mmCIF file with all atom_site columns, C-alpha atoms in Angstrom:
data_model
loop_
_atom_site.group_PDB
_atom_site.id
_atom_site.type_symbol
_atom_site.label_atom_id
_atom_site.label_alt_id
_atom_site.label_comp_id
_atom_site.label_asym_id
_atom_site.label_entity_id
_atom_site.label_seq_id
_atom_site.pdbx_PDB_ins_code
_atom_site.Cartn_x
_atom_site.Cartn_y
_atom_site.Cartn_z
_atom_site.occupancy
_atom_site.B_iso_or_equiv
_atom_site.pdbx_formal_charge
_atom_site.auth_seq_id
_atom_site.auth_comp_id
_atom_site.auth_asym_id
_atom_site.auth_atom_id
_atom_site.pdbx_PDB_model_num
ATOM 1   C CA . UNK A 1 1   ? -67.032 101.455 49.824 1.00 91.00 ? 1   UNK A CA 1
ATOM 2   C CA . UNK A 1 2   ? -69.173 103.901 47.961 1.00 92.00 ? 2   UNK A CA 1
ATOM 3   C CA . UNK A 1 3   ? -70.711 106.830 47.778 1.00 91.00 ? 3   UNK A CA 1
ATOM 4   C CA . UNK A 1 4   ? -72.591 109.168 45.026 1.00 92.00 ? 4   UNK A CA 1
ATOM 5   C CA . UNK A 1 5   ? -71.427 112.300 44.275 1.00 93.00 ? 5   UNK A CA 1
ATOM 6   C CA . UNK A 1 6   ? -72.480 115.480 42.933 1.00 92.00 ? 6   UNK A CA 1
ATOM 7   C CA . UNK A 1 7   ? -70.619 115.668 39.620 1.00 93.00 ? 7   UNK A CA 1
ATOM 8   C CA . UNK A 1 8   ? -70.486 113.890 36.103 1.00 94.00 ? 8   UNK A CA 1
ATOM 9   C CA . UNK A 1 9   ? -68.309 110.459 35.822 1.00 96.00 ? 9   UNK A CA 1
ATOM 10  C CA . UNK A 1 10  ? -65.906 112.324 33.305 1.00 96.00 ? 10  UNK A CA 1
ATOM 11  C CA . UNK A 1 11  ? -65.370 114.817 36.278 1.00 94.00 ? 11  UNK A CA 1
ATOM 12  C CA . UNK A 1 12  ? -64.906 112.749 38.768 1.00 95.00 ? 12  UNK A CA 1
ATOM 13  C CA . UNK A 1 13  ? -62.828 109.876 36.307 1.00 96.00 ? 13  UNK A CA 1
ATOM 14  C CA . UNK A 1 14  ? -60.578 112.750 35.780 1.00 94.00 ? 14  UNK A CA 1
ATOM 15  C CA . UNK A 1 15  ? -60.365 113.654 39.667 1.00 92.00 ? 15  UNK A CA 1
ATOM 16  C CA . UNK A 1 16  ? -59.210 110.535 40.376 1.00 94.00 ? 16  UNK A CA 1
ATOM 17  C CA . UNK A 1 17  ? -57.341 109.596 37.524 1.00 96.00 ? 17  UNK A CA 1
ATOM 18  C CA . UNK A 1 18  ? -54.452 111.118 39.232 1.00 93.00 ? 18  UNK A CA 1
ATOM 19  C CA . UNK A 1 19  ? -53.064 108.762 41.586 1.00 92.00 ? 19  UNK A CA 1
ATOM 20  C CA . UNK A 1 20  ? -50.702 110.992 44.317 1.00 89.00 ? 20  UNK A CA 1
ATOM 21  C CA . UNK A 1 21  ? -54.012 112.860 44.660 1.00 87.00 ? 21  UNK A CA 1
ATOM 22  C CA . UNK A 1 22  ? -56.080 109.767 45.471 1.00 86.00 ? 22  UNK A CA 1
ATOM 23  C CA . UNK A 1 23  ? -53.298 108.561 47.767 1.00 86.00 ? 23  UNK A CA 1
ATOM 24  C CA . UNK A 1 24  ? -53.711 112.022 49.577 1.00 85.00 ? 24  UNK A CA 1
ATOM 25  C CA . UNK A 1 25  ? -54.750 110.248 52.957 1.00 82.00 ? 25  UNK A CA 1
ATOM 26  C CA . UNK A 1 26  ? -51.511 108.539 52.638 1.00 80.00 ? 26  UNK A CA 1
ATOM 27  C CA . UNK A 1 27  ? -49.526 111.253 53.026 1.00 77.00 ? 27  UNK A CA 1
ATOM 28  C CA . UNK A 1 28  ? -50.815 112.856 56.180 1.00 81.00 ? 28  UNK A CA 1
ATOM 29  C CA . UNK A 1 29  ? -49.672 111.447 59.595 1.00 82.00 ? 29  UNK A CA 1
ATOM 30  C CA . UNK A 1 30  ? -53.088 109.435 61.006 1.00 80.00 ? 30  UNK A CA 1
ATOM 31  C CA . UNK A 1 31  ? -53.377 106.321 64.210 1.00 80.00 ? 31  UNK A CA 1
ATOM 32  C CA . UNK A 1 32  ? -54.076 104.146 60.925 1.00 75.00 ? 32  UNK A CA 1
ATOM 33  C CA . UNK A 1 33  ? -50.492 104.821 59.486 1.00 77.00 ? 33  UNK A CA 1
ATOM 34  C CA . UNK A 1 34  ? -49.036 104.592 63.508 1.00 81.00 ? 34  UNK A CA 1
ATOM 35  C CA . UNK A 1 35  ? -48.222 108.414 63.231 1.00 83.00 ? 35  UNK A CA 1
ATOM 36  C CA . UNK A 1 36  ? -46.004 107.675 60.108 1.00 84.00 ? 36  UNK A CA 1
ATOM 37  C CA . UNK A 1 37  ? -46.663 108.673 56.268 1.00 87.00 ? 37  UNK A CA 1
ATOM 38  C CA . UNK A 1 38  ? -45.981 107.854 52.854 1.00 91.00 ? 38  UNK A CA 1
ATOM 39  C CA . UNK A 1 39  ? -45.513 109.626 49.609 1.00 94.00 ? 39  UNK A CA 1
ATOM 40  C CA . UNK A 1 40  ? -46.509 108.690 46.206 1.00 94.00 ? 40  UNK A CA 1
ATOM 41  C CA . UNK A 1 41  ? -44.368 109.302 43.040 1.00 95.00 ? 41  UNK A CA 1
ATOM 42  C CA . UNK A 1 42  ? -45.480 108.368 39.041 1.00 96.00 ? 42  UNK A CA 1
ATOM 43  C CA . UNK A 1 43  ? -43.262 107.791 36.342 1.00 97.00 ? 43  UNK A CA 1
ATOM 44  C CA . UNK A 1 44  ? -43.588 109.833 32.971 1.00 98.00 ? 44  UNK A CA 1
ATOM 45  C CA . UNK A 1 45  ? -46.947 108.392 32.585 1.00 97.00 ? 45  UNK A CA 1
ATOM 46  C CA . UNK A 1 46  ? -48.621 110.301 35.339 1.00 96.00 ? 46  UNK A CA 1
ATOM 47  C CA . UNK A 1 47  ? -50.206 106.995 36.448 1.00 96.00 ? 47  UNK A CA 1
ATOM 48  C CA . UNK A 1 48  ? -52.784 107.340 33.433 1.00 97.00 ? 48  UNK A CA 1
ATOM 49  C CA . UNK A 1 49  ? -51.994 104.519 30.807 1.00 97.00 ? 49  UNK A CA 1
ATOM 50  C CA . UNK A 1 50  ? -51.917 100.919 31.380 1.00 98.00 ? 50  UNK A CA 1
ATOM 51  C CA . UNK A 1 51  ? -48.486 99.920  32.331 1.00 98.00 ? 51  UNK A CA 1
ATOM 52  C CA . UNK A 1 52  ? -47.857 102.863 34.503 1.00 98.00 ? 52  UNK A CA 1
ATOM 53  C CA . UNK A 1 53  ? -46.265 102.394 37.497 1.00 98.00 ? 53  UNK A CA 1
ATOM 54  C CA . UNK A 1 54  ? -46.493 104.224 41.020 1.00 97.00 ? 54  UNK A CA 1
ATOM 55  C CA . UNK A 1 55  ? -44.073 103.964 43.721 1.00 97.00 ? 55  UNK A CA 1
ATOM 56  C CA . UNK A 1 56  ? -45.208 104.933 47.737 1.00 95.00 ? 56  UNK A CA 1
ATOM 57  C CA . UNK A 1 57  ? -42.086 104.880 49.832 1.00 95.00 ? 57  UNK A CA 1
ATOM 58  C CA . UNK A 1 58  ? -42.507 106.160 53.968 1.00 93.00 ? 58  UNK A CA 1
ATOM 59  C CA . UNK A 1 59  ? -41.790 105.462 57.557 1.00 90.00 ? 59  UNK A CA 1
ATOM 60  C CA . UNK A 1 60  ? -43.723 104.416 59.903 1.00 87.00 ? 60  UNK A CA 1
ATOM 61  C CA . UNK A 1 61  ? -42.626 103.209 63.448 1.00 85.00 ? 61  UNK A CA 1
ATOM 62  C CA . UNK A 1 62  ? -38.922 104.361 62.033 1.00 85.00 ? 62  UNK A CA 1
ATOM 63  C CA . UNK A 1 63  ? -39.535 101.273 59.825 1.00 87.00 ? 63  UNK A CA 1
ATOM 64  C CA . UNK A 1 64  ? -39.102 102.068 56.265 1.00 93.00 ? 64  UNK A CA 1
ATOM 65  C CA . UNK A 1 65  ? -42.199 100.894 54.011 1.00 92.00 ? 65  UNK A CA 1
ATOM 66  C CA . UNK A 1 66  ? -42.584 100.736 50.165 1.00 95.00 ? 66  UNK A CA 1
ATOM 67  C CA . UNK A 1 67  ? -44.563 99.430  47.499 1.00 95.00 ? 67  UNK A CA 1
ATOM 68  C CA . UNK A 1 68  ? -45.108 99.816  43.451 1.00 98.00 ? 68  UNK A CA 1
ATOM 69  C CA . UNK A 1 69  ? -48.005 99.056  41.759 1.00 97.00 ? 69  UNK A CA 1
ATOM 70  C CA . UNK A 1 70  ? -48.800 99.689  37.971 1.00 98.00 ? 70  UNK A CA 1
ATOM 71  C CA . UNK A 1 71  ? -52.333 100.359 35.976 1.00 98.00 ? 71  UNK A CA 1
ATOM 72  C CA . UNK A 1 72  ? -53.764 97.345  34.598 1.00 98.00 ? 72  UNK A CA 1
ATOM 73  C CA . UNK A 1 73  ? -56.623 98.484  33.257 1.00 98.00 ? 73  UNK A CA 1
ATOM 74  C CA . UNK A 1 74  ? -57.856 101.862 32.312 1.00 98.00 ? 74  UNK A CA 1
ATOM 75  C CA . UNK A 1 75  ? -61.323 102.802 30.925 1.00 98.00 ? 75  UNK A CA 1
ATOM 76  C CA . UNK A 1 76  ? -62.543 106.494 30.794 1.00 98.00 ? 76  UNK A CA 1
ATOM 77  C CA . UNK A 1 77  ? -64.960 107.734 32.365 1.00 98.00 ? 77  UNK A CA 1
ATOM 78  C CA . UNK A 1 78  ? -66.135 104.244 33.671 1.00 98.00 ? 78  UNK A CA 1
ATOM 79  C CA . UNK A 1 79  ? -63.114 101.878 35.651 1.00 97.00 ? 79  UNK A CA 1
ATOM 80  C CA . UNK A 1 80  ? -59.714 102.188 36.820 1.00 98.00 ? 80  UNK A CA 1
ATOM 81  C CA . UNK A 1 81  ? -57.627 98.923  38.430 1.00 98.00 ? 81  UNK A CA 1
ATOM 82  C CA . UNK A 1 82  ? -54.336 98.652  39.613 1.00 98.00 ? 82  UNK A CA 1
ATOM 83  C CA . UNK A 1 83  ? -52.447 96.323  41.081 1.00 98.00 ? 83  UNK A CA 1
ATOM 84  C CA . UNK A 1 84  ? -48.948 95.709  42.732 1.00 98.00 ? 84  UNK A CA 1
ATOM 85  C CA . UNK A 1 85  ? -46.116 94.850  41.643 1.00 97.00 ? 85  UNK A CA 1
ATOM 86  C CA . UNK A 1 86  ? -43.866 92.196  43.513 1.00 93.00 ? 86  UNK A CA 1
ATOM 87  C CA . UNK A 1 87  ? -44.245 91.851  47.583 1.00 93.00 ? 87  UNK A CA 1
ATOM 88  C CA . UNK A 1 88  ? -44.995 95.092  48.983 1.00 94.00 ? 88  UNK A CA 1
ATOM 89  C CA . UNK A 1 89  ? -43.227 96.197  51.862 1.00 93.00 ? 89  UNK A CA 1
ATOM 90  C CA . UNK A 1 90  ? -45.781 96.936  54.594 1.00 90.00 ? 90  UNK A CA 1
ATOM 91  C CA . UNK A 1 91  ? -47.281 95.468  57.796 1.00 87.00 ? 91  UNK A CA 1
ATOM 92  C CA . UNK A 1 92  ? -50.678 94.474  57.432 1.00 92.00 ? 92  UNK A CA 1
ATOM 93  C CA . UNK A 1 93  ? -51.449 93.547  53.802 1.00 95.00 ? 93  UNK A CA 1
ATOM 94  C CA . UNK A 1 94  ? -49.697 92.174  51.077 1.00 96.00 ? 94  UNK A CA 1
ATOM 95  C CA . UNK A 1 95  ? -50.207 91.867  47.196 1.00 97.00 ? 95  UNK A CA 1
ATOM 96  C CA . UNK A 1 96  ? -53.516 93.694  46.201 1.00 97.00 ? 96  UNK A CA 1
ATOM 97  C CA . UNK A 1 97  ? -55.430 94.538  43.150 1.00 98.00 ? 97  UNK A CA 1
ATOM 98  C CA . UNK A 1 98  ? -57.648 97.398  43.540 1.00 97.00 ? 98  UNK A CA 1
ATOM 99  C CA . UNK A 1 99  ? -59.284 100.171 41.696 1.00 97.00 ? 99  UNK A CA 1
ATOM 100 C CA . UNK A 1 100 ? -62.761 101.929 41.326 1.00 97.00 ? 100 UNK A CA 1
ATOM 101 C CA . UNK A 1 101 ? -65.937 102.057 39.212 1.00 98.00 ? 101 UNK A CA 1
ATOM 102 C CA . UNK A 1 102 ? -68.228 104.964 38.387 1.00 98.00 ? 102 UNK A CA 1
ATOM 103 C CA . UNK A 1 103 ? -71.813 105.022 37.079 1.00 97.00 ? 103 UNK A CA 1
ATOM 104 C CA . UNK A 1 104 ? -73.841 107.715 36.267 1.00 95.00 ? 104 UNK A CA 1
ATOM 105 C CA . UNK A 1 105 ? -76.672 108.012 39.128 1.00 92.00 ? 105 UNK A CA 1
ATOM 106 C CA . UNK A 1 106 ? -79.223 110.453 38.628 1.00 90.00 ? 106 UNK A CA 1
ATOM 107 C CA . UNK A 1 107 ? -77.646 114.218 38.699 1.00 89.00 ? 107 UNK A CA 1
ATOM 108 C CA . UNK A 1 108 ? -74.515 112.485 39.691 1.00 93.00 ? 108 UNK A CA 1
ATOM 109 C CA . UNK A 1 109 ? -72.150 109.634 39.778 1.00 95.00 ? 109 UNK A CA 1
ATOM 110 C CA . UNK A 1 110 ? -71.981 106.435 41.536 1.00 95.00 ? 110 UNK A CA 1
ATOM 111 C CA . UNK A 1 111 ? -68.180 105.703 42.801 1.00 96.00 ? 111 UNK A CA 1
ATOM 112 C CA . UNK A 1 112 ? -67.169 102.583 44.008 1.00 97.00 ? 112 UNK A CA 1
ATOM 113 C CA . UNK A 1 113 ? -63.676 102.064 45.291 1.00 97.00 ? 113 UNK A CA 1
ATOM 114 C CA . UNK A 1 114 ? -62.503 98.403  46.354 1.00 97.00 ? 114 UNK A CA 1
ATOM 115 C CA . UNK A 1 115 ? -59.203 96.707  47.255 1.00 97.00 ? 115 UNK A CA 1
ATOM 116 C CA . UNK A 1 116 ? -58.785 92.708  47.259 1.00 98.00 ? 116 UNK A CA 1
ATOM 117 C CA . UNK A 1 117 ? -55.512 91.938  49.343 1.00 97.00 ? 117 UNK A CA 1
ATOM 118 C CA . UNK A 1 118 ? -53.408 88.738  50.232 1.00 97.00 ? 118 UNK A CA 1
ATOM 119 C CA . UNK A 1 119 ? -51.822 88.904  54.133 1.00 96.00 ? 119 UNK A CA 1
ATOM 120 C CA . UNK A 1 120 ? -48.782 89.855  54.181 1.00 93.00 ? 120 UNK A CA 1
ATOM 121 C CA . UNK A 1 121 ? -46.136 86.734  52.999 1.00 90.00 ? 121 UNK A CA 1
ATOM 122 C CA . UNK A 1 122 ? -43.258 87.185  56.146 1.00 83.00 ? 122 UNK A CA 1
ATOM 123 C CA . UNK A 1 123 ? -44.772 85.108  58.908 1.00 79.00 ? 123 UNK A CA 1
ATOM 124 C CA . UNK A 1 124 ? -44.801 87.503  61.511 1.00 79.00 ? 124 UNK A CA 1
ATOM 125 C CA . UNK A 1 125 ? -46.329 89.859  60.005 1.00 87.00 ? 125 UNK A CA 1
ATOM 126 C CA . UNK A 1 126 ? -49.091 87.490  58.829 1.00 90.00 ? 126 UNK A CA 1
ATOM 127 C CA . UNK A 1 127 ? -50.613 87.938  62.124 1.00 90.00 ? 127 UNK A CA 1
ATOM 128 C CA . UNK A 1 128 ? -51.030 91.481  61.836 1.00 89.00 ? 128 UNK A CA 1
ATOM 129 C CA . UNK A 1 129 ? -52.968 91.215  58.846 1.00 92.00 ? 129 UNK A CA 1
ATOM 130 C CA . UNK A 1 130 ? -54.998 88.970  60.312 1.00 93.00 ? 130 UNK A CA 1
ATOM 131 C CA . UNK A 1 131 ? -55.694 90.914  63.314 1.00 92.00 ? 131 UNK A CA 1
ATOM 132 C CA . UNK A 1 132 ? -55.795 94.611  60.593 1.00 93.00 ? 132 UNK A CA 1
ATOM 133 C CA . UNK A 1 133 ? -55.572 94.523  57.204 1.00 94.00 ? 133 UNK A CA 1
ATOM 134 C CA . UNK A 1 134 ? -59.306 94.782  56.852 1.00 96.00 ? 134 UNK A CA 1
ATOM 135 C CA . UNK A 1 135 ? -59.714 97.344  59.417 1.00 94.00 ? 135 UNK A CA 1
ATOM 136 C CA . UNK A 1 136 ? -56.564 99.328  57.182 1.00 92.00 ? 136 UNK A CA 1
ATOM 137 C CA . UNK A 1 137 ? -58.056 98.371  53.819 1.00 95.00 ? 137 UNK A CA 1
ATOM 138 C CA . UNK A 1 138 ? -61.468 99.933  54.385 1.00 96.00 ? 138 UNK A CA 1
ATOM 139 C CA . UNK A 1 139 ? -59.744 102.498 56.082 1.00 93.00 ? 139 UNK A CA 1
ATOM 140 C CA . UNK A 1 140 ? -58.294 103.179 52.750 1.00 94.00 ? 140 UNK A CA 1
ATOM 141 C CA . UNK A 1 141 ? -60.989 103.136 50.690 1.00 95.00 ? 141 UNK A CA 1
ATOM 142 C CA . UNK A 1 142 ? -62.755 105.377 52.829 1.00 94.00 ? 142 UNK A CA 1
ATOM 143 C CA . UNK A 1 143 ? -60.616 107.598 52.571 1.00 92.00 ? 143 UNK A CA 1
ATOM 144 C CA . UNK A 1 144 ? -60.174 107.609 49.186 1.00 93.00 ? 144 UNK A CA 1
ATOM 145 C CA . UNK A 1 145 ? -64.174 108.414 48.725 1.00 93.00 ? 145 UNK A CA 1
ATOM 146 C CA . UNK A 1 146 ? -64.158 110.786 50.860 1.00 90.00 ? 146 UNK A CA 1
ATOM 147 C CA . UNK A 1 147 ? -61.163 112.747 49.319 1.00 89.00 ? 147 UNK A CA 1
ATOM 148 C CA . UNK A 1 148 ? -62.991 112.243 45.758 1.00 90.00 ? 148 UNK A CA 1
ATOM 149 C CA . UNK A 1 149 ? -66.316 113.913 47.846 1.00 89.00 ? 149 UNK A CA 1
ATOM 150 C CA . UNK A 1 150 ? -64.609 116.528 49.090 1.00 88.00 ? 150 UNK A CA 1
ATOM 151 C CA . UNK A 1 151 ? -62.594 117.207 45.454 1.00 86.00 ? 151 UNK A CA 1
ATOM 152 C CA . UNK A 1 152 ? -65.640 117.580 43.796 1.00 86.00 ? 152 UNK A CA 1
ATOM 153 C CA . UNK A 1 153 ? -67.611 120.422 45.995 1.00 82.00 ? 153 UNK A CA 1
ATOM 154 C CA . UNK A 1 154 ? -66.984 123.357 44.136 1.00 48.00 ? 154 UNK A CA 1
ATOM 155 C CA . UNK A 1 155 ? -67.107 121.274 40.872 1.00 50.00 ? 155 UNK A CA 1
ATOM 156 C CA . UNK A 1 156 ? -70.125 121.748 38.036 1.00 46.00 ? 156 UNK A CA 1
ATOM 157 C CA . UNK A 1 157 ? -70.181 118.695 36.381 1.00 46.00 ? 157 UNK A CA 1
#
C-alpha cells in the first residue's frame, strides 16, 4: 500500500519511527480485530535502533493474542523493517517481516508500507489464514498509511 503525502521524508520518517503510534489502528476495537484490541509496548529503545524489540499483547474473542517483533533494519529518513520474533500468537498470520519505504515525490513524500507473512503454523488455524490473512494484512497496512496521512495534516515539512 501507498500513498504520497504532504510533508518531507525526515517528517514523516520521524512520524513513524515510533512504533505504538503506527500500531494506533491496533489499539481501537474494529470487525477486523473481531471487536477485540491490542496494545503495543517498546523496550528502552523506543523501537528506534536495530535490535529493538516491541511486544503487542490483546484479546480478541476472549482469546488472548501476542506477538514481539524487533527492528532489523533502520535507515533515516529512507526505510524501516521489522520483523518477528518466534511464532506469533494470532489467528490469521504467522511470522512476518514488514516495514516501509519513503521517497521524496515532488512537494512531498512517497510512503510505502508492506508486510510479507507465513500462515499461521497450528493447523487449524492455517485455514483461517488462508481464508484472511491477506484481507487482515492489507487491512493493516492501510491503516497504517492512513494514520501516517492523517499525522501529517497540520505538519510543514
Amino acid at each position: 500500500m501507498s500513498g504520497t503525502l504532504a510533508a518531507s521524508p525526515e517528517v514523516v520518517f520521524h512520524l513513524l519511527d515510533d512504533p505504538v503510534r503506527l500500531a494506533e489502528h491496533m489499539g481501537e476495537r474494529s470487525a477486523m480485530l473481531a471487536g477485540g484490541k491490542m496494545r503495543a509496548e517498546t523496550d528502552k529503545r523506543l523501537g528506534q535502533e536495530v535490535g529493538s524489540v516491541i511486544r503487542m499483547s490483546g484479546h480478541i474473542l476472549g482469546m488472548s493474542i501476542s506477538l514481539e517483533e524487533a527492528v532489523v533494519e533502520r535507515v533515516p529518513p529512507q526505510l524501516k523493517t521489522w520483523e518477528t520474533l518466534d511464532e506469533p500468537k494470532l489467528f490469521v498470520i504467522g511470522r512476518y517481516h514488514m516495514g516501509f519505504d519513503l521517497a521524496p515525490e515532488g512537494h512531498g513524500t512517497r510512503l510505502r508500507v508492506w508486510i510479507d507473512y507465513n500462515l499461521p503454523s497450528s493447523g487449524g488455524q492455517r485455514w483461517l489464514g488462508r481464508l484472511f490473512g491477506r484481507l487482515y494484512a492489507d487491512w493493516c497496512v492501510r491503516k497504517m498509511v492512513q494514520s501516517a496521512a492523517k499525522a501529517v495534516k497540520g505538519v510543514v515539512g
